[in-house]
Coordinates of C-alpha atoms in Angstrom, one line a residue:
M1 CA 0.1 0.0 -0.1
N2 CA 1.4 3.4 -1.4
N3 CA -0.8 5.6 0.8
A4 CA 2.0 7.0 3.4
S5 CA -0.3 9.7 4.5
G6 CA -2.9 8.0 5.6
G7 CA -5.7 9.5 3.2
G8 CA -5.8 11.7 0.3
F9 CA -5.3 9.0 -2.4
E10 CA -8.4 8.8 -5.2
L11 CA -8.5 7.0 -8.3
P12 CA -8.0 9.0 -10.9
P13 CA -9.4 9.4 -14.4
L14 CA -9.2 6.4 -16.6
A15 CA -8.3 6.5 -20.4
L16 CA -7.5 3.3 -22.7
Y17 CA -4.6 3.2 -25.4
V18 CA -5.3 0.7 -27.9
H19 CA -2.0 -0.6 -30.4
I20 CA -2.9 -1.5 -33.4
P21 CA 0.9 -2.9 -34.6
W22 CA 0.9 -2.7 -38.3
C23 CA 2.0 -0.3 -41.2
V24 CA 2.6 -0.2 -44.5
K25 CA 6.6 -0.3 -44.3
K26 CA 8.7 0.1 -40.8
C27 CA 10.5 3.5 -40.8
P28 CA 14.5 4.0 -40.3
Y29 CA 14.0 6.0 -37.3
C30 CA 11.0 4.0 -35.9
D31 CA 11.4 2.4 -32.0
F32 CA 7.7 1.7 -31.5
N33 CA 6.4 -1.8 -31.4
S34 CA 5.4 -1.8 -35.5
H35 CA 5.6 -4.1 -38.0
A36 CA 5.0 -4.8 -42.0
A37 CA 2.1 -5.9 -43.2
G38 CA 1.0 -8.5 -44.8
P39 CA -1.5 -8.2 -47.8
D40 CA -4.2 -9.2 -45.5
L41 CA -4.4 -7.7 -42.0
P42 CA -6.0 -10.0 -39.4
E43 CA -8.7 -7.4 -38.4
E44 CA -11.8 -9.9 -36.9
A45 CA -9.1 -11.9 -34.9
Y46 CA -7.4 -8.9 -34.0
V47 CA -10.6 -7.4 -32.6
D48 CA -11.5 -10.0 -30.9
A49 CA -8.0 -10.3 -29.2
L50 CA -8.4 -6.6 -28.2
L51 CA -11.6 -7.4 -26.6
A52 CA -10.7 -10.7 -24.6
D53 CA -7.9 -8.4 -23.5
L54 CA -9.9 -5.7 -22.0
D55 CA -11.9 -8.5 -20.7
A56 CA -8.8 -9.5 -18.4
D57 CA -8.4 -5.7 -17.4
L58 CA -12.3 -5.1 -16.3
A59 CA -11.6 -5.6 -12.5
Q60 CA -9.0 -2.3 -12.1
V61 CA -11.8 -0.5 -13.9
H62 CA -13.3 0.4 -10.7
G63 CA -16.5 1.9 -11.9
R64 CA -14.8 4.9 -13.6
P65 CA -15.6 6.2 -17.1
L66 CA -13.2 6.1 -19.9
T67 CA -12.6 9.8 -20.2
S68 CA -10.3 9.0 -23.7
I69 CA -9.5 6.5 -26.3
F70 CA -6.3 6.5 -28.2
F71 CA -5.5 4.1 -31.5
G72 CA -1.8 4.1 -31.9
G73 CA 0.7 2.0 -33.9
G74 CA 1.9 1.6 -36.1
T75 CA -1.1 2.4 -38.4
P76 CA -4.4 2.5 -37.1
S77 CA -5.7 4.1 -40.4
L78 CA -5.0 0.6 -41.7
F79 CA -7.7 -0.9 -40.1
S80 CA -11.4 -0.8 -41.9
A81 CA -14.0 1.3 -40.0
K82 CA -16.4 -1.5 -39.8
A83 CA -13.4 -3.6 -37.6
L84 CA -13.2 -0.1 -35.5
G85 CA -16.8 0.4 -35.0
R86 CA -17.4 -3.2 -33.9
L87 CA -14.0 -2.6 -31.6
L88 CA -15.6 0.7 -30.3
E89 CA -19.0 -1.2 -29.5
G90 CA -17.6 -4.0 -27.9
V91 CA -15.6 -1.7 -25.4
E92 CA -18.5 0.9 -25.0
R93 CA -20.5 -2.2 -24.0
R94 CA -17.7 -3.4 -21.3
V95 CA -16.7 0.0 -19.7
R96 CA -18.8 3.2 -19.8
F97 CA -17.9 6.6 -22.0
A98 CA -17.5 9.9 -20.4
A99 CA -20.2 12.3 -22.3
D100 CA -17.4 14.4 -23.7
I101 CA -15.0 11.3 -24.5
E102 CA -11.6 12.4 -26.6
I103 CA -11.6 9.3 -29.5
T104 CA -8.2 9.9 -31.4
L105 CA -7.1 8.0 -34.4
E106 CA -3.8 7.6 -35.6
A107 CA -3.2 8.0 -39.6
N108 CA -0.4 8.4 -42.1
P109 CA -1.3 10.8 -45.4
G110 CA -0.6 7.5 -47.4
T111 CA -3.5 5.8 -45.5
F112 CA -6.1 8.6 -46.2
E113 CA -9.2 7.7 -48.3
Q114 CA -11.9 10.2 -47.6
A115 CA -14.9 7.9 -47.5
K116 CA -13.1 5.6 -45.0
F117 CA -12.6 9.0 -42.4
R118 CA -16.0 10.2 -43.2
D119 CA -16.9 6.4 -41.4
Y120 CA -14.3 7.1 -38.7
R121 CA -16.2 10.0 -37.9
S122 CA -19.4 8.4 -37.8
L123 CA -18.3 5.7 -35.3
G124 CA -17.6 8.7 -32.7
I125 CA -13.8 9.2 -33.6
N126 CA -13.5 12.6 -33.0
R127 CA -9.7 13.7 -33.2
L128 CA -7.1 12.6 -35.8
S129 CA -3.7 12.6 -35.4
I130 CA -1.6 12.6 -38.6
G131 CA 1.9 12.1 -39.0
V132 CA 3.4 14.4 -41.5
Q133 CA 6.6 14.5 -40.4
S134 CA 7.9 16.8 -43.2
F135 CA 6.4 18.3 -46.2
Q136 CA 9.7 18.1 -48.3
P137 CA 10.3 15.3 -50.8
P138 CA 14.1 14.8 -49.6
K139 CA 13.7 14.9 -45.9
L140 CA 10.4 12.3 -46.2
I141 CA 12.7 10.0 -48.9
A142 CA 15.2 10.4 -45.6
L143 CA 12.8 9.3 -43.3
G144 CA 11.5 6.3 -45.4
R145 CA 7.9 8.2 -45.6
I146 CA 5.6 6.6 -48.3
H147 CA 3.8 9.8 -48.7
D148 CA 4.8 13.0 -50.3
G149 CA 4.2 16.7 -49.3
D150 CA 1.5 17.7 -51.2
E151 CA -0.3 14.0 -49.8
A152 CA 0.1 15.3 -46.5
V153 CA -1.9 18.7 -47.6
R154 CA -4.5 16.8 -48.8
A155 CA -5.2 14.7 -45.6
A156 CA -5.8 17.8 -44.0
D157 CA -8.5 19.1 -46.6
M158 CA -9.9 15.7 -46.3
A159 CA -9.8 15.5 -42.3
R160 CA -12.0 18.6 -42.7
A161 CA -14.0 17.2 -45.5
A162 CA -14.9 14.2 -43.3
G163 CA -16.0 16.3 -40.2
F164 CA -13.1 16.4 -38.3
D165 CA -12.4 19.7 -36.8
N166 CA -10.1 18.5 -34.2
F167 CA -7.0 17.0 -35.5
N168 CA -3.1 16.9 -34.6
L169 CA 0.1 17.3 -37.3
D170 CA 2.7 15.5 -36.2
L171 CA 6.3 17.0 -37.3
M172 CA 9.7 16.3 -36.5
H173 CA 12.5 18.8 -36.9
G174 CA 16.3 18.3 -36.7
L175 CA 15.7 16.2 -39.7
P176 CA 19.0 15.1 -41.7
D177 CA 20.7 18.3 -43.0
Q178 CA 17.9 20.3 -42.3
S179 CA 18.5 23.9 -42.1
I180 CA 16.7 26.6 -40.0
E181 CA 14.7 27.5 -42.9
D182 CA 14.1 24.1 -43.9
A183 CA 12.5 23.6 -40.4
L184 CA 10.6 26.8 -40.2
S185 CA 8.8 26.2 -44.1
D186 CA 7.5 22.7 -42.8
L187 CA 6.1 24.7 -39.8
R188 CA 4.7 27.6 -41.8
I189 CA 3.0 24.7 -44.6
A190 CA 1.9 22.7 -41.3
I191 CA 0.1 26.1 -39.8
A192 CA -1.5 26.9 -42.7
Q193 CA -3.6 23.8 -43.0
G194 CA -5.5 25.0 -39.5
P195 CA -4.7 22.2 -37.1
T196 CA -6.1 22.6 -33.9
H197 CA -2.8 21.0 -32.5
L198 CA 0.6 20.7 -33.6
S199 CA 3.5 18.0 -32.2
W200 CA 6.5 19.1 -33.1
Y201 CA 10.0 17.6 -31.9
Q202 CA 13.3 16.8 -32.5
L203 CA 13.9 13.5 -34.4
T204 CA 16.2 11.4 -31.8
V205 CA 18.2 8.5 -33.0
E206 CA 17.2 5.6 -31.1
P207 CA 18.5 1.8 -30.1
N208 CA 17.2 -1.0 -32.6
T209 CA 16.5 1.3 -35.2
V210 CA 18.2 1.4 -38.8
F211 CA 19.3 5.1 -38.3
W212 CA 21.0 3.6 -34.7
N213 CA 23.0 1.3 -36.9
Q214 CA 23.7 3.6 -40.3
P215 CA 23.3 7.1 -38.3
P216 CA 22.3 9.7 -41.1
V217 CA 24.1 13.5 -40.7
M218 CA 22.5 15.5 -38.4
P219 CA 22.4 19.4 -38.0
E220 CA 25.0 20.7 -35.7
D221 CA 23.7 21.2 -32.1
D222 CA 23.7 25.1 -32.4
I223 CA 21.5 25.3 -35.6
L224 CA 19.0 22.3 -33.8
W225 CA 19.2 25.3 -30.7
D226 CA 18.2 28.1 -33.7
I227 CA 15.9 25.7 -34.7
Q228 CA 13.8 25.4 -31.5
E229 CA 14.0 29.2 -30.6
A230 CA 12.6 30.3 -34.3
G231 CA 10.3 27.4 -34.0
Q232 CA 8.5 28.0 -30.5
A233 CA 8.1 31.9 -31.1
L234 CA 6.6 31.6 -35.0
L235 CA 3.9 29.0 -33.3
A236 CA 3.6 31.4 -30.6
A237 CA 3.3 34.0 -32.8
E238 CA 0.2 31.8 -34.6
G239 CA -1.9 31.1 -31.6
Y240 CA -0.2 27.7 -30.8
A241 CA 0.6 27.6 -27.0
Q242 CA 3.2 25.5 -25.9
Y243 CA 1.7 23.6 -23.0
E244 CA 4.3 20.1 -23.1
V245 CA 7.9 19.8 -24.5
S246 CA 6.6 18.8 -28.0
A247 CA 2.9 20.2 -27.6
Y248 CA 1.3 23.2 -28.9
A249 CA -2.5 23.6 -29.1
Q250 CA -5.3 26.4 -29.7
T251 CA -7.2 27.5 -26.9
G252 CA -9.0 24.5 -25.5
K253 CA -7.5 22.2 -28.1
A254 CA -5.1 20.5 -25.5
A255 CA -4.9 16.3 -26.1
R256 CA -6.8 15.3 -23.1
H257 CA -5.5 11.8 -23.6
N258 CA -2.2 12.8 -23.5
L259 CA -2.9 15.1 -20.8
N260 CA -4.2 12.5 -18.3
Y261 CA -0.3 10.6 -19.0
W262 CA 1.3 14.1 -17.8
T263 CA -0.8 14.1 -15.1
F264 CA -0.4 10.4 -14.0
G265 CA -3.8 9.5 -14.8
D266 CA -4.6 5.6 -15.3
F267 CA -4.8 4.2 -18.4
L268 CA -5.5 0.6 -19.6
G269 CA -3.3 -0.9 -22.7
I270 CA -4.6 -3.4 -25.1
G271 CA -2.8 -4.7 -28.0
A272 CA 0.3 -6.2 -29.0
G273 CA 3.1 -4.7 -26.6
A274 CA 0.5 -2.1 -25.0
H275 CA 1.4 -0.6 -21.8
A276 CA -0.8 0.4 -18.9
K277 CA -0.9 2.4 -15.6
L278 CA -3.5 1.5 -13.3
S279 CA -4.2 2.8 -9.5
R280 CA -6.0 0.2 -7.4
P281 CA -8.1 1.5 -4.1
D282 CA -5.5 0.4 -1.6
G283 CA -3.4 3.3 -3.2
S284 CA -1.0 0.6 -5.0
I285 CA -0.1 1.5 -8.3
S286 CA 1.2 -0.8 -11.1
R287 CA 2.9 -0.9 -14.5
S288 CA 2.1 -3.7 -16.9
W289 CA 2.7 -4.5 -20.7
K290 CA 1.1 -7.3 -23.0
T291 CA 2.7 -9.7 -25.6
R292 CA 4.4 -7.8 -28.0
L293 CA 4.6 -9.8 -31.2
P294 CA 1.5 -9.6 -33.3
K295 CA 1.1 -13.7 -33.9
D296 CA 2.0 -14.2 -30.0
Y297 CA -0.7 -11.6 -29.4
L298 CA -3.2 -13.5 -31.5
D299 CA -2.2 -16.7 -29.8
S300 CA -4.3 -16.6 -26.4
S301 CA -2.1 -19.0 -24.3
K302 CA 0.3 -15.9 -24.6
R303 CA -1.7 -13.0 -24.9
F304 CA -2.1 -11.1 -21.5
N305 CA 0.0 -9.1 -19.2
A306 CA 3.6 -10.1 -20.2
G307 CA 4.9 -8.6 -17.5
E308 CA 3.5 -6.4 -14.3
R309 CA 5.4 -4.2 -11.7
V310 CA 3.8 -2.6 -8.5
L311 CA 5.6 0.5 -7.8
S312 CA 7.0 0.8 -4.1
A313 CA 6.5 4.1 -2.2
D314 CA 10.1 5.0 -3.1
E315 CA 9.8 5.2 -7.0
L316 CA 6.6 7.0 -7.2
P317 CA 7.9 11.1 -6.5
F318 CA 9.9 10.4 -9.7
E319 CA 7.7 8.6 -11.5
F320 CA 4.8 11.2 -10.9
L321 CA 7.4 14.1 -11.6
M322 CA 8.6 12.3 -14.6
N323 CA 5.2 13.2 -16.2
V324 CA 3.9 16.4 -14.8
L325 CA 7.1 18.1 -15.2
R326 CA 6.9 18.1 -19.0
L327 CA 4.2 20.3 -19.1
T328 CA 5.2 24.0 -19.0
D329 CA 2.9 25.1 -16.3
G330 CA 3.3 21.8 -14.5
V331 CA 0.3 21.2 -11.8
A332 CA -1.0 22.0 -8.5
S333 CA 1.2 21.1 -5.6
E334 CA -1.9 19.0 -4.1
L335 CA -1.9 16.6 -7.2
F336 CA 1.1 15.1 -6.0
T337 CA -1.1 13.5 -2.9
Q338 CA -4.0 12.9 -4.9
R339 CA -2.5 10.7 -7.2
T340 CA 0.1 8.9 -5.1
G341 CA -1.1 8.7 -1.7
L342 CA 1.8 10.5 -0.5
P343 CA 2.4 13.5 1.9
L344 CA 3.9 16.5 0.0
S345 CA 6.5 16.6 2.6
Q346 CA 8.1 13.6 1.2
L347 CA 9.3 16.2 -1.7
A348 CA 10.9 18.9 0.5
A349 CA 14.2 18.0 0.3
A350 CA 14.6 17.4 -3.1
R351 CA 12.5 20.0 -4.1
T352 CA 14.5 23.1 -2.2
E353 CA 17.7 21.8 -3.8
A354 CA 16.0 21.8 -7.6
Q355 CA 15.0 25.4 -6.5
Q356 CA 18.6 26.4 -5.4
R357 CA 19.8 25.2 -8.7
G358 CA 16.7 27.3 -10.5
L359 CA 15.8 24.2 -11.8
L360 CA 12.1 24.4 -10.0
H361 CA 9.9 27.4 -9.4
S362 CA 9.5 28.0 -5.8
D363 CA 5.7 28.6 -5.5
P364 CA 4.8 26.4 -3.2
T365 CA 1.5 25.9 -4.6
R366 CA 2.7 24.4 -7.9
L367 CA 4.7 21.9 -9.0
S368 CA 6.8 23.1 -12.2
A369 CA 9.8 23.8 -14.0
T370 CA 11.5 27.0 -14.6
R371 CA 12.9 27.7 -18.1
E372 CA 16.1 26.1 -17.6
G373 CA 14.5 23.0 -15.8
Q374 CA 12.4 22.6 -18.6
L375 CA 15.8 22.5 -20.8
F376 CA 17.4 20.3 -18.5
L377 CA 14.4 17.8 -17.5
N378 CA 16.6 15.0 -16.8
D379 CA 18.9 17.3 -14.6
L380 CA 16.0 18.2 -12.8
L381 CA 14.6 14.9 -12.5
Q382 CA 17.9 13.6 -10.9
H383 CA 16.8 14.9 -7.4
F384 CA 14.3 12.9 -7.2
L385 CA 15.5 9.3 -8.1
P386 CA 14.8 7.4 -5.2

């Protein structure tokens, strides 16, 4: 039991992450659990597996409604509207939906079909996240993307035509041989499409990717810094407020599903390799993950939890702050006790050290990183390691 304070812990909001692991092809920078799709996707069998997976986790719901659902991947838009409709119906039969539930589907421009996306909208999917990454042909080729810049622009047009008035564009910067003007050009084109949200983040080279074994020529650090500063200024001038390390939104359009992660909310995870973070009424909090390979996930004897770990009281401060300090405004200090059941005094010594180093604001009512703390978030978090 982590509720060391003897009171104050309450079950947080609950979201659902659904992982669909297939892509048309694997991108060289991608370290997600994604696999090249064959000619026939096992839609029916996979939806059956997802619902059985959810059935196994229903004891963790504790009567809470789902505040958001996020279809991630892979490329979830490879699945038909019929398959996603059957899944959503099955989920809603098992877990109540909040009246204002946000349901997001990740999609790539190369998989856009207007009729298909109109069908998605009719299912109750009310937000799209479109993986553009760049509008420039040389950069898209370097990233191994299957679409071109014109297709990316058409995807945004088709999203609106299909009835989506809330959509995100995913865009990278710090791409191979990218100049400041290249990066700003991508941002200007993205902004011109009128998205309500932009995820704008720096390309990183991760282990177990093609780029890790065959590194591309990346921009120098001073160019990366200039890109970051110029891009943030442009986004702010165009009405996109930064609310998290790489997230920018128009007023009222922050991604609620991601905000749930960053405020240490709970989430169920179903699908091959999906992760979950769940709290129990006794105050204990666990992280778990599902079988990673699609072929194993489709085998009912191997499908469910591949692993689970209950977080100790010593781990909770770091786990909590690793999420909330990503938010530019941080969170109210009282949320620490609400989400962890621990007294705020447990942070006192480390909090003072971080404040003295100029990494954490000294406002007692909030936990929030300074500008320097945001830039050197890993250094800030070191103060809270168990």
